[in-house]
XYZ file of N, CA and C in Angstrom:
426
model
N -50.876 -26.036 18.389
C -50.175 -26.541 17.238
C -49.068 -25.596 16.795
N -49.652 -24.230 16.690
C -48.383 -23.246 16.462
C -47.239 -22.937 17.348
N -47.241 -23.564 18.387
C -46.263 -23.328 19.361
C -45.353 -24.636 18.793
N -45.951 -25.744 18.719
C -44.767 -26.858 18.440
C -44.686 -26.905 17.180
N -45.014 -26.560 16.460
C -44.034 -25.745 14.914
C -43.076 -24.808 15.128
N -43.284 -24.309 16.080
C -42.200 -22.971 16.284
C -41.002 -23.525 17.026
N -41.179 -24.478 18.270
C -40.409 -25.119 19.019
C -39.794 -26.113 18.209
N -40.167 -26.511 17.172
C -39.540 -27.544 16.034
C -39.922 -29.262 16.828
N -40.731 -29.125 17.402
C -41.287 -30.541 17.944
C -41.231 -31.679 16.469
N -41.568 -32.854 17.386
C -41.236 -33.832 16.365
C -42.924 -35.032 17.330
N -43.382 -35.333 16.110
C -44.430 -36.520 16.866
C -43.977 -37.735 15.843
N -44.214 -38.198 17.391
C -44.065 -40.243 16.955
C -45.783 -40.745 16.846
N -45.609 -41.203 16.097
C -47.409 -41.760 15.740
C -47.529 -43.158 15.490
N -48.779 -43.932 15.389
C -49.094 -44.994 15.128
C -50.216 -44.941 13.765
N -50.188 -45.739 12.753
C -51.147 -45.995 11.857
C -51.040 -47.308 11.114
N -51.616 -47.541 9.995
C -51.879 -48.788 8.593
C -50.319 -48.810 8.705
N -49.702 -47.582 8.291
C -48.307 -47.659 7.629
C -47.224 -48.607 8.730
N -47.390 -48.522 10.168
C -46.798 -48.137 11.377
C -46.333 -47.315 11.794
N -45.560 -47.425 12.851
C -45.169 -46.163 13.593
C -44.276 -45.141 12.476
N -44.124 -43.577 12.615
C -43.711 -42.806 12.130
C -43.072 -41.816 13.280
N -41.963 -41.126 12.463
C -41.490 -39.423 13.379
C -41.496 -38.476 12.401
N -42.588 -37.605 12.486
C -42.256 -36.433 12.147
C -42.209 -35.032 12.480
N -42.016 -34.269 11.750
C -42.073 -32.626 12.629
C -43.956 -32.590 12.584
N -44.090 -32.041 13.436
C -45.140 -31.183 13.302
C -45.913 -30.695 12.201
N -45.449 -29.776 12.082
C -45.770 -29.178 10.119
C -45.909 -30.455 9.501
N -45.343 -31.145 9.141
C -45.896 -32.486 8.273
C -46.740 -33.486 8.938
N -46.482 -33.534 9.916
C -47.739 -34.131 10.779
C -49.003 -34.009 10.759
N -49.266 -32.450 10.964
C -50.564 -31.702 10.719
C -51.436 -32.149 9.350
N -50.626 -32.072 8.420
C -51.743 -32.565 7.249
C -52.081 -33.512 7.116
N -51.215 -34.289 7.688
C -51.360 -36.035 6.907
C -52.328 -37.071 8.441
N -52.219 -36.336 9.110
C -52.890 -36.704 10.395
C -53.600 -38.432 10.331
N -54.734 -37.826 9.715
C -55.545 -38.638 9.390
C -55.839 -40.233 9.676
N -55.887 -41.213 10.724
C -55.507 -42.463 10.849
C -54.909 -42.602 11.245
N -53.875 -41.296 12.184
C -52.527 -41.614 12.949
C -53.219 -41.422 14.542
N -52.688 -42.372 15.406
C -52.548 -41.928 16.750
C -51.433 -41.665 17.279
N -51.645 -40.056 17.683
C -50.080 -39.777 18.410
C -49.424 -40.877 19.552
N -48.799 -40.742 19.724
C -47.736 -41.558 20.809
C -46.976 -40.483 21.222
N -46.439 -39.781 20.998
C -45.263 -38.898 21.292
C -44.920 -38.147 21.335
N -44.845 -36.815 21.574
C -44.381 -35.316 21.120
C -43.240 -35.220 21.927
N -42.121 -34.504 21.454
C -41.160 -34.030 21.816
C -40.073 -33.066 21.103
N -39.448 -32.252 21.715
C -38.926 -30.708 21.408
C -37.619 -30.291 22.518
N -37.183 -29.553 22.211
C -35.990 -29.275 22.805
C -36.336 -28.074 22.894
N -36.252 -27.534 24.686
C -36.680 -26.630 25.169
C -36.109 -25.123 24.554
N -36.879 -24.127 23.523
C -35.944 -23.252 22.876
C -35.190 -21.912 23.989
N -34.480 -21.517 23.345
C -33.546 -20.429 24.220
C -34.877 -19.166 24.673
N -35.399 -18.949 23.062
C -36.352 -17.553 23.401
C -37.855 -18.423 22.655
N -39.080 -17.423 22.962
C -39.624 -16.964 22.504
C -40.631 -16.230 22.921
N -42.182 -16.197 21.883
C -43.220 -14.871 22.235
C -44.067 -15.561 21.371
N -45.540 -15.034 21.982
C -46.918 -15.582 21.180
C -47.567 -13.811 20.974
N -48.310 -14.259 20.187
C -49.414 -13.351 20.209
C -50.661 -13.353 19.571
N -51.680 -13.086 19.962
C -53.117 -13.704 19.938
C -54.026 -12.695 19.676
N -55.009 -13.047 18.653
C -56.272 -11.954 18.761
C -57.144 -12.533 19.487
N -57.633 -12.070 20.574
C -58.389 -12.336 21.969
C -59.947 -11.653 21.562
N -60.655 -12.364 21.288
C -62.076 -11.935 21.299
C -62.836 -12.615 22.360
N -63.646 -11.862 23.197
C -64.613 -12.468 23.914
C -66.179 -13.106 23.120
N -65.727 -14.239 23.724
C -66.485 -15.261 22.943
C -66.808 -16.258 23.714
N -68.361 -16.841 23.899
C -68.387 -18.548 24.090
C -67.592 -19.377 23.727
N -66.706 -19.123 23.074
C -65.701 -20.466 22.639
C -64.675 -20.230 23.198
N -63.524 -21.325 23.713
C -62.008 -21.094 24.347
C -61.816 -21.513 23.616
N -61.330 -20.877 22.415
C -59.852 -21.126 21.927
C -59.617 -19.357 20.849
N -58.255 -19.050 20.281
C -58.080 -18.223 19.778
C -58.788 -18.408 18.516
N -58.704 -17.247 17.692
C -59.135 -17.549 16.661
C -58.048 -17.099 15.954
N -56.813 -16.385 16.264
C -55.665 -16.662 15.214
C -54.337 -15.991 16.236
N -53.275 -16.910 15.994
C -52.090 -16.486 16.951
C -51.028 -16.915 16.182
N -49.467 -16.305 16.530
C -48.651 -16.131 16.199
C -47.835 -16.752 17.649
N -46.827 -17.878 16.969
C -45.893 -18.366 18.137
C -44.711 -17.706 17.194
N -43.616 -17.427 17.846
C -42.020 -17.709 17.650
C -41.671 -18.512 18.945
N -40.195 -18.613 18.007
C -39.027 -19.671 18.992
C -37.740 -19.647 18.350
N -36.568 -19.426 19.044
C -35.514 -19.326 18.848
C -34.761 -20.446 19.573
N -34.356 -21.410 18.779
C -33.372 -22.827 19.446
C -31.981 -21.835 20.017
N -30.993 -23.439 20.144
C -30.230 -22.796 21.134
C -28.975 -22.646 19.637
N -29.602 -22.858 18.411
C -28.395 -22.665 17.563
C -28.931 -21.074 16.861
N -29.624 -20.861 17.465
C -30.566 -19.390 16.787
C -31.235 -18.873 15.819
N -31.724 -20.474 15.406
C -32.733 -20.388 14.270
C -34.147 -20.052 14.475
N -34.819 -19.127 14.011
C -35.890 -18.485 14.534
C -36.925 -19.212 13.710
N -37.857 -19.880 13.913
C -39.136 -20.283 13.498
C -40.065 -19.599 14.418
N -41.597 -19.237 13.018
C -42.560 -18.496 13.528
C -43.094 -19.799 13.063
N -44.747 -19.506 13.004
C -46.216 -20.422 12.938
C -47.156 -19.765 13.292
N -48.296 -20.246 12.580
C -49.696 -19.217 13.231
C -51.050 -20.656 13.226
N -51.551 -19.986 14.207
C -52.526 -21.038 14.351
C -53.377 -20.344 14.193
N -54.753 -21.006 13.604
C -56.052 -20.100 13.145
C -56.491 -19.900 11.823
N -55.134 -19.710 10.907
C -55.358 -19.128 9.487
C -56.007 -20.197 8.503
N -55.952 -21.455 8.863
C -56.605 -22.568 8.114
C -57.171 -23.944 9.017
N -57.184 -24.593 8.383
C -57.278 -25.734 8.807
C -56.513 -26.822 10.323
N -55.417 -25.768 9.732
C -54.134 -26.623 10.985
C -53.126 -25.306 11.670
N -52.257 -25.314 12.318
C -51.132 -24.546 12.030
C -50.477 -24.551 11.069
N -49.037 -23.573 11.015
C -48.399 -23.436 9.474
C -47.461 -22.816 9.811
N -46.179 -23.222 9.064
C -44.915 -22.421 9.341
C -44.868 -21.345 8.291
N -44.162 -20.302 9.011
C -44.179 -19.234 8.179
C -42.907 -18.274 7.818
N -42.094 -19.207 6.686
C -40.953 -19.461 6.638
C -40.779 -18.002 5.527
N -41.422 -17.550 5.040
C -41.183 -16.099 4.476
C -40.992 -14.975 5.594
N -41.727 -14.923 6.687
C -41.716 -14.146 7.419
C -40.710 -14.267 8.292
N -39.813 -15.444 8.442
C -39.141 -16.392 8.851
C -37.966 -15.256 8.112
N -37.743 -15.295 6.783
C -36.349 -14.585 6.075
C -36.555 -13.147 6.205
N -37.765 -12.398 6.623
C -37.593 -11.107 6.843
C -37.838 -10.826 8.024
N -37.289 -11.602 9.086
C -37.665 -11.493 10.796
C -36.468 -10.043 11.328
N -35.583 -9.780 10.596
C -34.471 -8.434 10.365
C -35.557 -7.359 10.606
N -36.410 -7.483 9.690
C -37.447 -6.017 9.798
C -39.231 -6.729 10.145
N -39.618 -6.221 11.175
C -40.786 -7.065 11.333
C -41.875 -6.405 10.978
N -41.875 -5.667 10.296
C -43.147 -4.698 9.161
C -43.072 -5.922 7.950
N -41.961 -5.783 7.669
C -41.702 -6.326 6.083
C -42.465 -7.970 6.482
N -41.673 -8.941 7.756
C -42.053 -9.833 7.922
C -43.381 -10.079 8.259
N -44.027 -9.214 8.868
C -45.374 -9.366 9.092
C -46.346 -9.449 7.301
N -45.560 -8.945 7.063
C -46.948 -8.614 5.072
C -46.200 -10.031 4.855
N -44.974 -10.289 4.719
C -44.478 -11.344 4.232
C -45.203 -13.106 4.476
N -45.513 -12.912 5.746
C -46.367 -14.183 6.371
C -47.538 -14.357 5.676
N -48.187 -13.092 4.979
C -49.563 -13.396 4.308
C -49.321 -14.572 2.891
N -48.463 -14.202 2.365
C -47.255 -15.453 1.322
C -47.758 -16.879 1.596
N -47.483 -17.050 2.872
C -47.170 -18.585 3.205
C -48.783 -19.480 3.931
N -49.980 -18.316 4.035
C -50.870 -18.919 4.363
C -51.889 -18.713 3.366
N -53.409 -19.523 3.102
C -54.597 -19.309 2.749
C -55.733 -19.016 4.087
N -56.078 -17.673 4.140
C -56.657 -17.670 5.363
C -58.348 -18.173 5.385
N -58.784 -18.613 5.817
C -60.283 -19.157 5.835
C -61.196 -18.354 6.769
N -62.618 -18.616 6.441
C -63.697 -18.078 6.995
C -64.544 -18.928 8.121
N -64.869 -18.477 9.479
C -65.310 -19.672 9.996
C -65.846 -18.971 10.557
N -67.157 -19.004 11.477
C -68.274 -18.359 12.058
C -67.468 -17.013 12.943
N -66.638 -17.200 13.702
C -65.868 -16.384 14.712
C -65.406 -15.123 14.037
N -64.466 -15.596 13.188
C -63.589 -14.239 12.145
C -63.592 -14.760 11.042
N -63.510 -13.635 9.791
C -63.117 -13.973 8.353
C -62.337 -14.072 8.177
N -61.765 -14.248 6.966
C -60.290 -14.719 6.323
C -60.413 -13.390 6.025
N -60.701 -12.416 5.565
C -60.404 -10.798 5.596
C -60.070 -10.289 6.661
N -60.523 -10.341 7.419
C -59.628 -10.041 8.733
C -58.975 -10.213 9.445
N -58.477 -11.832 9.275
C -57.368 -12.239 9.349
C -56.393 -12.098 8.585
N -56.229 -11.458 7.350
C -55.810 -11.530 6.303
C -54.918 -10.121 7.018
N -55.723 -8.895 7.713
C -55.277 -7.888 8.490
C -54.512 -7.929 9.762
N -54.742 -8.718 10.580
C -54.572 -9.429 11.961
C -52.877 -10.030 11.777
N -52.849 -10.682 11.063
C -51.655 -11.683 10.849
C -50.454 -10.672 10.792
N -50.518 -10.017 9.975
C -49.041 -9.211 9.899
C -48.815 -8.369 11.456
N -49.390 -8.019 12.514
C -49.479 -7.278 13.016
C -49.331 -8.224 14.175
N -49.745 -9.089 14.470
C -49.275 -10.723 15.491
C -47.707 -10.861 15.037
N -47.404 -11.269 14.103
C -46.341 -11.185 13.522
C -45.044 -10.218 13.636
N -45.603 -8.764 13.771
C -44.641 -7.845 14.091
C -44.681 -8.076 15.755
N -45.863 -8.327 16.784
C -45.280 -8.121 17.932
C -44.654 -9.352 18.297
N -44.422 -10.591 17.930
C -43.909 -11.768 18.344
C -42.512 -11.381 17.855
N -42.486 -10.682 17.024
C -41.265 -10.745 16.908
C -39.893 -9.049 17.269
N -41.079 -8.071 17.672
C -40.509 -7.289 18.517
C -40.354 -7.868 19.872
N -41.005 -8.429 20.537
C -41.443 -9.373 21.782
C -39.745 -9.642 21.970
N -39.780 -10.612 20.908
C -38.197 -11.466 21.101
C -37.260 -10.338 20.376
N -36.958 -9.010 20.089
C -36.272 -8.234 20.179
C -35.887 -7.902 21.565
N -37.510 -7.255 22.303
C -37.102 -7.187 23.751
C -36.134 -7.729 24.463
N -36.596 -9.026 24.348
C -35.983 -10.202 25.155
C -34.018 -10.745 24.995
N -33.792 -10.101 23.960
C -32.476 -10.328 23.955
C -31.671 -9.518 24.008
C-alpha cells in the first residue's frame, strides 16, 4: 500500500455508489464495499523503501517507509504498518531538505498502533529512522 501512495497510483473501483477513481490514500479508508478493478501509476523517475525486518512466522513487515520521485520531482513518502492502512507523510514530505528533521516530522502525520508483532512505542522510534534512510537512499541515487 505504501509503495502506491508514494508512486501516486490511482484505483478504479466498483461499489452501491458505482464505479469510482481515486488515489490511493483516499482509497484506503473508504475501502469498504469497493471492489478494485484497477490500479495504475506512472512509472516514477527515483525511489527507496525501507523496512524493519523481524524474523517472524508472519510475511509481511511490520512497518516500512516507501519514497518516490515522479518525473516532475515531486517527492512523496508513505509508511505502511503505523495503523490500520498506509499513509502519506506529507510533513516529512516538506522537510525531505534535511532527513533528521523529516524523519521526527513523519511522527506528525501518523497514529501509531499496537498489534501482537510491535508496539506503537516502538514504532513511534522506528519511523523517523526508515524515514531518514529512504530518503538518504534517494540522495544516493541522484
Amino acid at each position: 500500500q505504501g509503495a502506491l501512495i508514494a508512486v501516486g497510483a490511482t484505483v478504479r473501483s466498483a461499489g452501491a455508489g458505482g464505479e469510482s477513481l481515486d488515489s490511493v490514500e483516499d482509497f484506503l479508508p473508504n475501502r469498504a464495499g469497493r471492489l478494485v478493478l484497477d490500479v495504475s501509476f506512472e512509472p516514477p523517475s527515483s525511489g527507496a523503501f525501507a523496512a524493519f525486518r523481524r524474523p517472524h512466522a508472519h510475511h509481511f513487515t511490520p512497518l516500512a517507509v516507501s519514497g518516490a520521485t515522479d518525473s516532475g520531482g515531486v517527492l512523496r513518502l508513505a509508511v505502511t504498518g503505523a495503523g490500520d492502512f498506509a499513509a502519506r507523510l506529507p510533513s516529512a514530505e516538506a522537510a525531505a531538505d534535511d532527513p533528521a528533521a523529516a524523519g521526527d516530522a513523519a511522527l506528525s502525520d501518523v497514529t501509531m498502533t499496537d498489534d501482537a508483532i510491535i508496539s506503537g512505542w516502538y514504532r513511534e522510534r522506528l519511523l523517523p529512522t526508515l524515514v531518514r534512510r529512504v530518503l538518504d537512499d534517494m540522495k544516493d541515487k541522484s
